[in-house]
mmCIF file of C-alpha atoms in Angstrom:
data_model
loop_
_atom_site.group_PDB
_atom_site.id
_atom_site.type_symbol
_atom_site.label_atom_id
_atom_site.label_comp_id
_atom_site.label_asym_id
_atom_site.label_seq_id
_atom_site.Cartn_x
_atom_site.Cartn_y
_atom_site.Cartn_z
ATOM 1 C CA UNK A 122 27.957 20.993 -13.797
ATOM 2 C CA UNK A 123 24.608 19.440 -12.665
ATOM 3 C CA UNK A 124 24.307 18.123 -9.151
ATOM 4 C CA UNK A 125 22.369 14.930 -8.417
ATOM 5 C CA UNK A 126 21.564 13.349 -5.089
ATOM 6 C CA UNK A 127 21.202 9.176 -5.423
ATOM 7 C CA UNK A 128 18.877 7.474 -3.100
ATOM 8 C CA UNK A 129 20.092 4.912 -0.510
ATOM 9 C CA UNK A 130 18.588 1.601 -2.095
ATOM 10 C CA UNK A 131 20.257 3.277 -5.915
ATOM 11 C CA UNK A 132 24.037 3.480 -3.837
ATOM 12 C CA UNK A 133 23.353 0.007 -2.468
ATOM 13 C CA UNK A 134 22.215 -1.593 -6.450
ATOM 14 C CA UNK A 135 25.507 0.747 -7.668
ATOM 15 C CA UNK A 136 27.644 -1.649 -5.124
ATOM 16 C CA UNK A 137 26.367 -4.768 -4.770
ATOM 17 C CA UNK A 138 23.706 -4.963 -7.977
ATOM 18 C CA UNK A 139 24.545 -2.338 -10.889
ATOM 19 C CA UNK A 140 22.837 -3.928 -13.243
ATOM 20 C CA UNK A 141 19.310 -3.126 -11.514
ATOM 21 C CA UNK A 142 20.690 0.109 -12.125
ATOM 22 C CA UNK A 143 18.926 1.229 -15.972
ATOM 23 C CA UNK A 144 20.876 2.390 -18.399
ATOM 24 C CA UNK A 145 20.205 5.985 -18.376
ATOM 25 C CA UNK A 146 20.783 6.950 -14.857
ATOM 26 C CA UNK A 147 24.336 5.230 -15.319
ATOM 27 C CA UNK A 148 24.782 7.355 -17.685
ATOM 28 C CA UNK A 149 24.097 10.175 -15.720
ATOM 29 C CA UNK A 150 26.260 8.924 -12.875
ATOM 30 C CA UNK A 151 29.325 7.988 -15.004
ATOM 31 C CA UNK A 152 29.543 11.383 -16.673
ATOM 32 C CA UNK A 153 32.296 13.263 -15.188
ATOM 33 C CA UNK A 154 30.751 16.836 -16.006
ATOM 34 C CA UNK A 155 27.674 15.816 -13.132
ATOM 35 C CA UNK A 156 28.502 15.811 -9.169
ATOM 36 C CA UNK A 157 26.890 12.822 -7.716
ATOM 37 C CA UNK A 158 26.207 13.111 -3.868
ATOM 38 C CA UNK A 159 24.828 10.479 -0.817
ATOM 39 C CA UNK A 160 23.126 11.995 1.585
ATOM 40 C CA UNK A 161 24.733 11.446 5.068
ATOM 41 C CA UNK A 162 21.445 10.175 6.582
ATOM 42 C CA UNK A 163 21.640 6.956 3.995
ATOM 43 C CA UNK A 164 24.414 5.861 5.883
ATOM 44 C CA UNK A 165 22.492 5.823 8.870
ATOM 45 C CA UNK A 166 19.275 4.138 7.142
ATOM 46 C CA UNK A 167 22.033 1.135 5.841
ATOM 47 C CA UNK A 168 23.318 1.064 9.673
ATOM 48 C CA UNK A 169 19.729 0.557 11.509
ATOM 49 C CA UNK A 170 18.389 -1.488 8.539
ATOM 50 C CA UNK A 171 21.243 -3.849 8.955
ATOM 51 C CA UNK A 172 21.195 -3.536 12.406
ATOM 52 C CA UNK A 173 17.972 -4.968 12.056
ATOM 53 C CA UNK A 174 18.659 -7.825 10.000
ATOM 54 C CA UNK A 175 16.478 -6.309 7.093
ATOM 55 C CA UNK A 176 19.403 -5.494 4.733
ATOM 56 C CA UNK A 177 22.794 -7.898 4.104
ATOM 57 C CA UNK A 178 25.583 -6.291 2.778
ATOM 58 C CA UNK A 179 27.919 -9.214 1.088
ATOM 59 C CA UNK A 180 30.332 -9.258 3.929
ATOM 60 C CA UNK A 181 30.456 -5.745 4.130
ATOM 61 C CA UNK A 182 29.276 -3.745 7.270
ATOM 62 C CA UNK A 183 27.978 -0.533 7.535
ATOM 63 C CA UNK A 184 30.562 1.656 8.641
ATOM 64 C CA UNK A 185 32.445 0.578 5.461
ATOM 65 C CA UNK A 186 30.450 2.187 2.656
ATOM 66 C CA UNK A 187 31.646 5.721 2.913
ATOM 67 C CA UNK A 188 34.587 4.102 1.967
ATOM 68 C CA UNK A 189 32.945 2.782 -0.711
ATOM 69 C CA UNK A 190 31.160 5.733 -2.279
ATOM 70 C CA UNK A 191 34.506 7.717 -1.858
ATOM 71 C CA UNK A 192 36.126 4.828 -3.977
ATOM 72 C CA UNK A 193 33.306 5.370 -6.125
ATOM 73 C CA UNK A 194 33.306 9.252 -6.313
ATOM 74 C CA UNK A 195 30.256 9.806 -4.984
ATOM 75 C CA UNK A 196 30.808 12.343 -2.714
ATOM 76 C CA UNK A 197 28.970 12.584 0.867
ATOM 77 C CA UNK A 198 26.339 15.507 1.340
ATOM 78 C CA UNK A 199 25.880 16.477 5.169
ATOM 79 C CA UNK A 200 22.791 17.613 5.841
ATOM 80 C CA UNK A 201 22.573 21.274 7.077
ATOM 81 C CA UNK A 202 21.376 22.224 10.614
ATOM 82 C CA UNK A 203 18.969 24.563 8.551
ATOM 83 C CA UNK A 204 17.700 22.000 6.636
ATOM 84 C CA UNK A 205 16.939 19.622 9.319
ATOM 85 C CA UNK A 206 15.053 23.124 11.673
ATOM 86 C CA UNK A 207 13.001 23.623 8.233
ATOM 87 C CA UNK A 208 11.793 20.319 7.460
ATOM 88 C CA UNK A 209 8.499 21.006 9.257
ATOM 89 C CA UNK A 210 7.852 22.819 5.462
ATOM 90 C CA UNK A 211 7.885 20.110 3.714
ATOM 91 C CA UNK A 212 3.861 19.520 2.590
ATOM 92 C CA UNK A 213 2.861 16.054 3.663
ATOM 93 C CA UNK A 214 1.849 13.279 1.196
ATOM 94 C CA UNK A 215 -0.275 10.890 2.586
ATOM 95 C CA UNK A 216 0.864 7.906 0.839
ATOM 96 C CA UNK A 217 4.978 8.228 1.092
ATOM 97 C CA UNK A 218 5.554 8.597 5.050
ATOM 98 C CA UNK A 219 9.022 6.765 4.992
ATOM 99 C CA UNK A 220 11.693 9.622 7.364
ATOM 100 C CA UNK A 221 14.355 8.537 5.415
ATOM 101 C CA UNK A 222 13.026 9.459 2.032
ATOM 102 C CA UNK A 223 11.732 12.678 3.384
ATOM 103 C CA UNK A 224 14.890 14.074 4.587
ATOM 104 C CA UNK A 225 16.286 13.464 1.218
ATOM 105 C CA UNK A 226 13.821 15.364 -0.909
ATOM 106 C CA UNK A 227 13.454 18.586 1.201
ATOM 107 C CA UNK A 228 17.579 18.322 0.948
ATOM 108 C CA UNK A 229 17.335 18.085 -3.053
ATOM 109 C CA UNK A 230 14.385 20.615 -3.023
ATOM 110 C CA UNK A 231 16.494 22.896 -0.519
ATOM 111 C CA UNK A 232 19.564 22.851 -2.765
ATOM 112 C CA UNK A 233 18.479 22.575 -6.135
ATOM 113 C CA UNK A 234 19.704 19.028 -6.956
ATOM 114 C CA UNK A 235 18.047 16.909 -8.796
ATOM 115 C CA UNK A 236 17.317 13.316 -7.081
ATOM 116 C CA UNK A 237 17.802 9.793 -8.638
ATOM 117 C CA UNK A 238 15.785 6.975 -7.677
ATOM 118 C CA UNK A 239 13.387 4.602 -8.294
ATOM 119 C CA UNK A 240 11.023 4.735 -6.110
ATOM 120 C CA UNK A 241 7.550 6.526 -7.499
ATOM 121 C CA UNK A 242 6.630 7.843 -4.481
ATOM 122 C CA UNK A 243 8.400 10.489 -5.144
ATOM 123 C CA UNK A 244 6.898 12.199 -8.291
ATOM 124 C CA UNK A 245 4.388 13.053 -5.635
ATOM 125 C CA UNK A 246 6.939 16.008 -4.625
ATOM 126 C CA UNK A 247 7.677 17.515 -7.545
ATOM 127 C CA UNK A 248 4.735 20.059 -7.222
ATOM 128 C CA UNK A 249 6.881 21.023 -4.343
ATOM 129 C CA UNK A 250 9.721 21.842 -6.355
ATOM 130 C CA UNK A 251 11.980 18.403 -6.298
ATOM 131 C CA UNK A 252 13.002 17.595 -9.508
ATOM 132 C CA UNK A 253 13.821 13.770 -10.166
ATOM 133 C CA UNK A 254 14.863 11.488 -12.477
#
């Protein structure tokens, strides 16, 4: 079984917009041999965002998406204590500074799960040992 992490904006297209989703990381998260995780901390990057008015969620509000990803069967990856003390290891890239996005690749790089996203920013890290796709 291989274990993949999806970023928050990939949960939110899975929801509300699948088909910005392509068709090969569906795959990947409709195959019932792979366990597909959300980090904890995306729940709190949906709450603030829509807190701020940056994000609408179709009539939905925050505190109803782990609902959602359970539905889904994504399950919900908690962050470890240890993970969060060790972050300070995690080389800095000058051009990707966002704390969200951080959090969630020293997590995948911590536990050996591969990350799914979009954003390119990323690729940046996998000198560091996260593997994407």
């Amino acid at each position: 079984m291989k274990k993949y992490l999806i970023d928050t904006h990939i949960f939110l297209w899975l929801v509300f917009d699948p088909e910005k989703v392509n068709t090969k990381k569906l795959e990947i998260l409709k195959d019932p041999q792979n366990k597909i995780f959300i980090a904890n901390i995306s729940f709190w990057e949906i709450s603030l965002k829509y807190n701020l008015g940056k994000l609408n969620l179709s009539g939905l509000t925050p505190d109803e998406l782990p609902k959602v990803a359970q539905k889904m069967g994504i399950d919900t990856l908690e962050i470890e204590k240890e993970v969060m003390a060790s972050f300070y290891k995690l080389p800095k890239v000058q051009t990707h500074k966002d704390p969200f996005d951080r959090i969630i690749i020293w997590q995948c790089i911590n536990d050996n799960i591969t990350l799914i996203s979009q954003d390119r920013k990323f690729s940046e890290y996998e000198s560091f040992g996260l593997k994407t796709f």
